[in-house]
XYZ file of C-alpha atoms in Angstrom:
182
model
C 0.015 0.014 -0.052
C 2.119 2.969 -1.264
C 1.192 6.444 -0.473
C 2.692 9.643 -1.710
C 5.078 11.254 0.643
C 2.917 14.311 1.016
C 0.158 12.073 2.458
C 2.426 11.615 5.451
C 4.548 14.707 5.687
C 2.337 17.529 4.244
C 1.622 20.536 6.417
C 3.204 19.373 9.643
C 3.051 21.413 12.841
C 6.250 23.065 14.145
C 5.607 21.986 17.801
C 7.355 18.825 18.711
C 4.464 17.240 20.639
C 1.957 18.104 17.983
C 4.305 16.866 15.166
C 4.578 13.418 16.845
C 0.873 13.297 17.433
C 0.199 14.311 13.822
C 2.455 11.813 12.414
C 1.241 8.946 14.627
C -2.398 9.793 13.578
C -1.517 9.844 9.845
C 0.321 6.462 10.081
C -2.781 5.016 11.986
C -5.050 6.351 9.210
C -2.856 5.066 6.367
C -2.270 1.591 7.860
C -5.497 1.061 9.700
C -5.636 0.334 13.376
C -4.727 -3.399 13.221
C -1.631 -3.020 10.964
C -0.532 -0.008 12.810
C -0.705 -1.919 16.197
C 1.162 -4.877 14.670
C 3.950 -2.606 13.345
C 4.076 -0.663 16.644
C 4.347 -3.704 18.889
C 6.904 -5.365 16.624
C 9.085 -2.294 16.518
C 8.819 -1.874 20.363
C 9.644 -5.552 20.969
C 12.680 -5.349 18.518
C 14.001 -2.230 20.224
C 13.721 -3.757 23.728
C 15.520 -6.922 22.497
C 18.273 -4.855 21.070
C 18.572 -2.962 24.406
C 18.740 -6.097 26.343
C 21.419 -7.543 24.050
C 23.426 -4.363 24.340
C 23.204 -4.270 28.155
C 23.983 -7.949 28.424
C 27.253 -7.351 26.564
C 28.114 -4.874 29.461
C 26.915 -7.461 31.922
C 24.059 -5.363 33.012
C 21.041 -7.583 33.591
C 17.666 -6.750 35.105
C 15.396 -9.064 37.065
C 12.342 -7.079 36.030
C 11.619 -4.988 32.890
C 8.976 -2.428 33.152
C 7.010 -1.293 30.119
C 5.825 2.294 29.946
C 2.667 0.983 28.159
C 1.534 -0.828 31.362
C 1.294 2.553 33.130
C -1.300 3.491 30.472
C -3.115 0.197 30.113
C -3.182 -0.296 33.877
C -4.544 3.126 34.595
C -1.503 4.274 36.589
C -1.337 7.564 34.620
C -4.995 8.223 35.290
C -4.618 7.421 39.040
C -1.623 9.632 39.274
C -3.349 12.560 37.611
C -6.373 11.977 39.915
C -4.209 11.966 43.024
C -2.254 15.101 42.013
C -5.532 16.882 41.129
C -6.872 15.858 44.509
C -3.842 17.332 46.147
C -4.332 20.689 44.313
C -1.214 20.215 42.194
C -2.933 20.173 38.791
C -4.773 22.953 36.917
C -6.224 23.547 33.514
C -5.176 26.498 31.366
C -5.867 27.146 27.737
C -6.849 23.499 27.235
C -4.041 21.442 28.702
C -3.894 20.046 32.246
C -0.805 21.379 33.914
C 1.258 20.290 36.979
C 2.492 22.852 39.389
C 6.142 21.860 39.168
C 7.314 25.433 39.976
C 6.149 24.544 43.482
C 9.047 21.986 43.531
C 11.862 24.071 42.017
C 11.229 23.894 38.346
C 11.481 26.970 36.120
C 7.970 26.550 34.749
C 4.877 24.348 35.130
C 4.727 21.337 32.916
C 1.901 19.997 30.815
C 0.767 16.543 31.852
C -2.392 16.062 29.618
C -2.491 17.750 26.306
C -5.480 19.752 25.061
C -6.344 16.715 22.847
C -6.641 14.486 25.904
C -3.275 12.539 25.238
C -0.796 12.334 28.191
C 2.727 13.525 27.812
C 5.825 11.500 28.644
C 6.065 13.683 31.724
C 2.703 12.091 32.898
C 4.127 8.582 32.468
C 7.258 9.537 34.428
C 5.210 10.768 37.263
C 3.023 7.598 37.270
C 6.203 5.519 37.154
C 7.541 7.119 40.253
C 4.254 6.914 42.077
C 4.047 3.232 41.152
C 7.656 2.732 42.613
C 6.580 4.338 45.891
C 3.373 2.268 46.038
C 5.222 -0.989 45.299
C 7.483 -0.177 48.209
C 10.579 0.009 45.988
C 13.541 -0.153 48.150
C 15.219 3.232 48.298
C 17.843 4.350 50.766
C 16.712 6.883 53.370
C 18.290 9.356 55.659
C 16.150 10.482 58.719
C 12.996 9.128 57.067
C 13.602 11.047 53.775
C 13.797 8.699 50.758
C 16.629 9.230 48.396
C 16.066 8.742 44.655
C 19.195 9.008 42.225
C 18.226 10.649 38.914
C 20.494 10.583 35.793
C 20.459 13.641 33.476
C 20.498 13.542 29.747
C 21.736 17.176 29.133
C 21.864 20.650 30.502
C 18.829 21.832 32.132
C 17.434 18.357 32.518
C 18.109 18.529 36.382
C 15.474 21.176 36.883
C 12.908 19.409 34.733
C 13.392 15.875 36.100
C 13.645 16.675 39.809
C 10.104 17.634 40.303
C 8.657 14.411 38.848
C 9.320 12.089 41.862
C 8.746 14.933 44.318
C 5.266 15.551 42.909
C 4.412 11.921 42.736
C 5.642 11.452 46.305
C 3.908 14.531 47.622
C 1.072 12.166 48.130
C 2.990 9.937 50.639
C 5.810 11.765 52.198
C 9.301 13.372 51.956
C 11.791 12.742 49.221
C 15.195 14.069 48.203
C 16.447 13.699 44.670
C 20.179 13.633 43.874
C 21.773 13.944 40.433
C 25.291 12.599 40.067
C 27.958 14.656 38.317
C 28.991 13.577 34.813
């Protein structure tokens, strides 16, 4: 089923999140839901297998692999949003649902649910940290304050990542995030 390139790339939005959403929607439309899901699942499984092999070569093995998709299908994202909303940490402005990350040291509040109803990666990060706390993930603590080590991907990442577990944990207690030097 060949399609002209313009059917996929024509008139794309400049915003990164909107661009990704638009490309995904066009791929779903062109392929149909069933074929899109098959390709999506195959690509995801292939990438994870490659990552496992790469890590194995470095003798890094995990007992448990956690799929981001389980946070969505298991309603962890919805529960996290509900809990944060109940704690007064979420607000709607101009369509999207925002998290008050400035209360936790971020330079600006972050979108959790886009105006189109789709969640952001930020939402799954928060749900992941909340899930870890609820599962009783073994974290070191000092004087009853849990410590989480976060690893940064680039400049400015520290300010954006630190609020995520803090917001998630605001429901259950004190937390301190550390970011190791490169």
